[in-house]
Coordinates of C-alpha atoms and ligand atoms in Angstrom, one line a residue:
M1 CA 89.4 86.6 82.7
T2 CA 93.0 85.3 82.8
D3 CA 94.3 83.1 85.7
K4 CA 96.1 85.0 88.3
D5 CA 99.1 84.1 90.5
F6 CA 99.8 85.7 93.8
V7 CA 103.3 86.1 95.2
P8 CA 103.7 86.6 99.0
F9 CA 104.8 90.1 99.8
I10 CA 104.2 91.2 103.4
K11 CA 103.1 88.7 106.0
N12 CA 100.3 89.4 108.4
N13 CA 102.6 89.3 111.5
K14 CA 104.9 91.9 110.0
I15 CA 101.9 94.1 109.1
E16 CA 100.5 93.9 112.6
R17 CA 103.8 94.6 114.3
K18 CA 104.1 97.7 112.2
I19 CA 100.6 98.8 113.0
K20 CA 101.3 98.7 116.8
Q21 CA 104.3 101.1 116.1
I22 CA 102.0 103.4 114.1
A23 CA 99.5 103.4 117.0
K24 CA 102.2 104.4 119.4
I25 CA 103.4 107.2 117.2
L26 CA 99.8 108.5 117.0
D27 CA 99.3 108.3 120.7
Q28 CA 102.5 110.2 121.4
K29 CA 101.6 112.8 118.8
Y30 CA 98.1 113.7 120.0
D31 CA 98.4 112.7 123.6
N32 CA 94.7 112.8 124.8
E33 CA 93.6 115.6 122.4
E34 CA 90.4 115.3 120.3
V35 CA 91.1 113.2 117.2
C36 CA 88.7 112.4 114.3
L37 CA 89.9 109.1 112.9
V38 CA 88.4 108.8 109.4
C39 CA 88.6 105.5 107.6
V40 CA 88.8 105.7 103.8
L41 CA 86.6 102.9 102.6
K42 CA 86.8 100.3 101.5
G43 CA 90.5 99.5 101.3
A44 CA 91.5 100.9 104.7
V45 CA 89.0 98.9 106.7
V46 CA 91.3 96.1 107.9
F47 CA 94.2 98.5 108.7
Y48 CA 91.7 100.9 110.5
S49 CA 90.2 98.2 112.7
Q50 CA 93.6 96.8 113.7
L51 CA 94.9 100.3 114.4
L52 CA 91.9 101.2 116.6
K53 CA 92.7 98.2 118.9
H54 CA 96.1 99.7 119.8
L55 CA 95.2 103.4 120.3
K56 CA 95.0 104.5 123.9
N57 CA 93.7 108.0 123.4
K58 CA 90.2 108.3 125.0
N59 CA 89.2 111.3 122.8
I60 CA 88.9 109.6 119.5
E61 CA 85.8 109.9 117.3
L62 CA 85.3 107.5 114.4
D63 CA 83.9 108.1 110.9
F64 CA 84.0 106.7 107.4
V65 CA 84.2 108.1 103.9
E66 CA 84.1 106.2 100.7
V67 CA 86.0 107.3 97.6
K68 CA 86.6 105.6 94.3
S69 CA 89.3 106.1 91.7
Y70 CA 90.5 102.6 90.6
C71 CA 89.1 100.4 87.8
G72 CA 90.9 97.0 87.6
T73 CA 94.6 97.6 88.1
S74 CA 94.9 101.2 87.1
S75 CA 93.7 104.6 88.4
T76 CA 91.0 106.3 86.4
G77 CA 92.6 109.6 87.3
K78 CA 89.3 110.9 88.7
V79 CA 88.3 110.7 92.3
K80 CA 84.7 110.5 93.3
M81 CA 83.3 110.7 96.9
V82 CA 80.7 108.1 97.3
K83 CA 80.1 108.7 101.0
D84 CA 81.1 111.7 103.1
A85 CA 82.0 112.0 106.8
T86 CA 79.2 113.2 109.2
I87 CA 81.0 114.1 112.4
E88 CA 82.1 117.7 113.3
I89 CA 85.7 118.1 112.3
K90 CA 86.2 121.8 113.0
D91 CA 89.1 122.5 115.4
K92 CA 89.9 118.8 115.9
H93 CA 92.9 116.8 114.7
L94 CA 91.9 114.9 111.6
V95 CA 93.6 111.6 110.8
L96 CA 92.7 110.1 107.4
V97 CA 93.4 106.4 107.4
E98 CA 94.1 105.1 103.9
D99 CA 95.2 101.7 102.5
I100 CA 97.7 103.0 100.0
I101 CA 98.9 106.3 98.5
D102 CA 99.6 105.6 94.8
T103 CA 99.4 108.6 92.4
G104 CA 98.3 110.7 95.4
L105 CA 95.2 111.9 93.7
T106 CA 92.9 110.5 96.3
A107 CA 95.0 111.9 99.2
K108 CA 95.1 115.4 97.5
F109 CA 91.3 115.3 96.9
M110 CA 90.6 114.3 100.5
C111 CA 93.0 117.0 101.9
E112 CA 91.3 119.7 99.8
H113 CA 87.8 118.4 100.8
F114 CA 88.5 118.4 104.6
K115 CA 90.6 121.6 104.8
K116 CA 87.3 123.4 104.1
Q117 CA 86.0 122.1 107.4
S118 CA 88.9 123.9 109.4
P119 CA 90.4 120.9 111.3
K120 CA 93.1 121.8 113.8
S121 CA 95.5 119.6 111.8
I122 CA 95.4 117.0 109.0
L123 CA 97.5 113.8 108.8
M124 CA 97.2 111.1 106.3
C125 CA 98.1 107.8 107.9
S126 CA 98.5 105.2 105.1
L127 CA 99.4 101.5 105.4
L128 CA 101.3 101.6 102.1
Q129 CA 102.8 104.0 99.6
K130 CA 104.3 103.6 96.2
P131 CA 106.7 106.6 96.2
E132 CA 107.6 106.1 92.5
K133 CA 104.0 106.6 91.4
L134 CA 103.4 109.9 93.3
S135 CA 102.3 112.4 90.7
V136 CA 101.0 115.3 92.8
K137 CA 102.3 117.5 95.6
L138 CA 100.7 116.5 98.9
D139 CA 100.0 119.5 101.0
M140 CA 99.7 117.6 104.3
E141 CA 101.7 115.5 106.7
T142 CA 101.8 111.8 105.9
L143 CA 102.6 108.8 108.1
V144 CA 103.3 105.6 106.1
A145 CA 103.9 102.1 107.4
F146 CA 105.4 100.6 104.3
N147 CA 107.0 102.1 101.2
I148 CA 106.7 99.6 98.4
P149 CA 107.8 99.3 94.7
N150 CA 105.4 100.1 91.9
K151 CA 103.6 96.7 91.8
F152 CA 99.9 96.0 92.0
I153 CA 99.1 94.4 95.4
I154 CA 96.1 92.8 97.0
G155 CA 95.0 91.5 100.5
Y156 CA 94.7 93.1 103.9
G157 CA 91.8 95.3 102.6
L158 CA 93.2 95.9 99.1
D159 CA 91.3 94.6 96.2
L160 CA 91.3 93.8 92.6
D161 CA 87.8 94.6 91.3
E162 CA 86.4 94.2 94.9
K163 CA 88.0 90.7 95.4
Y164 CA 90.8 89.5 97.7
R165 CA 90.3 92.2 100.5
N166 CA 89.8 89.4 103.0
L167 CA 93.3 87.8 102.5
K168 CA 95.3 88.2 105.7
D169 CA 98.7 88.8 104.0
I170 CA 99.6 91.3 101.3
L171 CA 100.4 89.7 98.0
I172 CA 101.7 90.9 94.7
L173 CA 99.5 90.0 91.7
K174 CA 101.3 88.3 88.8
E175 CA 99.3 88.0 85.6
K176 CA 99.9 84.7 83.8
Ligands
IMP201 P1 95.7 107.2 94.2 O1 94.5 108.1 94.2 O2 96.3 106.9 92.9 O3 96.7 107.5 95.2 O4 95.1 105.8 94.6 C1 94.6 105.5 95.8 C2 93.6 104.3 95.8 O5 93.9 103.4 94.7 C3 93.9 103.5 97.0 O6 93.1 104.0 98.1 C4 93.5 102.1 96.6 O7 92.1 101.9 96.8 C5 93.8 102.1 95.1 N1 95.1 101.4 94.8 C6 96.3 101.9 94.4 N2 97.2 101.0 94.3 C7 96.6 99.8 94.5 C8 97.1 98.5 94.5 O8 98.3 98.2 94.3 N3 96.2 97.5 94.9 C9 94.9 97.8 95.2 N4 94.4 99.0 95.2 C10 95.3 100.1 94.9
MG202 MG1 90.6 100.1 95.9

């Protein structure tokens, strides 16, 4: 394995300021209606737990799904659901909380998967998106905290082969 350099990209305080704003938008959007807030493991776990702390809605149910599509720094093009949600989603607002929308394949897969369960609405709330990489049409509403260029990033939940998720800032990976 080659040595790797990390270049600072988005500092923790900037991320957390933005998450507060996202929580406000969600609270205004759903008022106190029933919302299923589903974390897409593992990458979204840090964003999700921070977002939760700021939501004031008292009608939120939590759940977790796990999907896989990446190997190293590139998408395999195939999305696999490793763990499904277990709560009842029918007639409730569904908010899928993602770390990043890259090609959009995962988002599209999740949307198709959950539409079958007849939620009242579906929103994908993603910490990041690489708009240049989007290769599919997303048939759902999205709320994105940061649009970023097409670079591989790590930290704040995002990994490279399962490492670096614990770093508090987001960094760009620079191969030596
Ligand atoms: P998509 O299906 O191509 O949109 O990819 C979505 C998933 O790929 C995300 O949930 C991430 O887990 C992973 N991913 C995409 N870009 C990056 C990145 O820059 N760093 C780390 N993981 C990434
Ligand atoms: Mg990942």
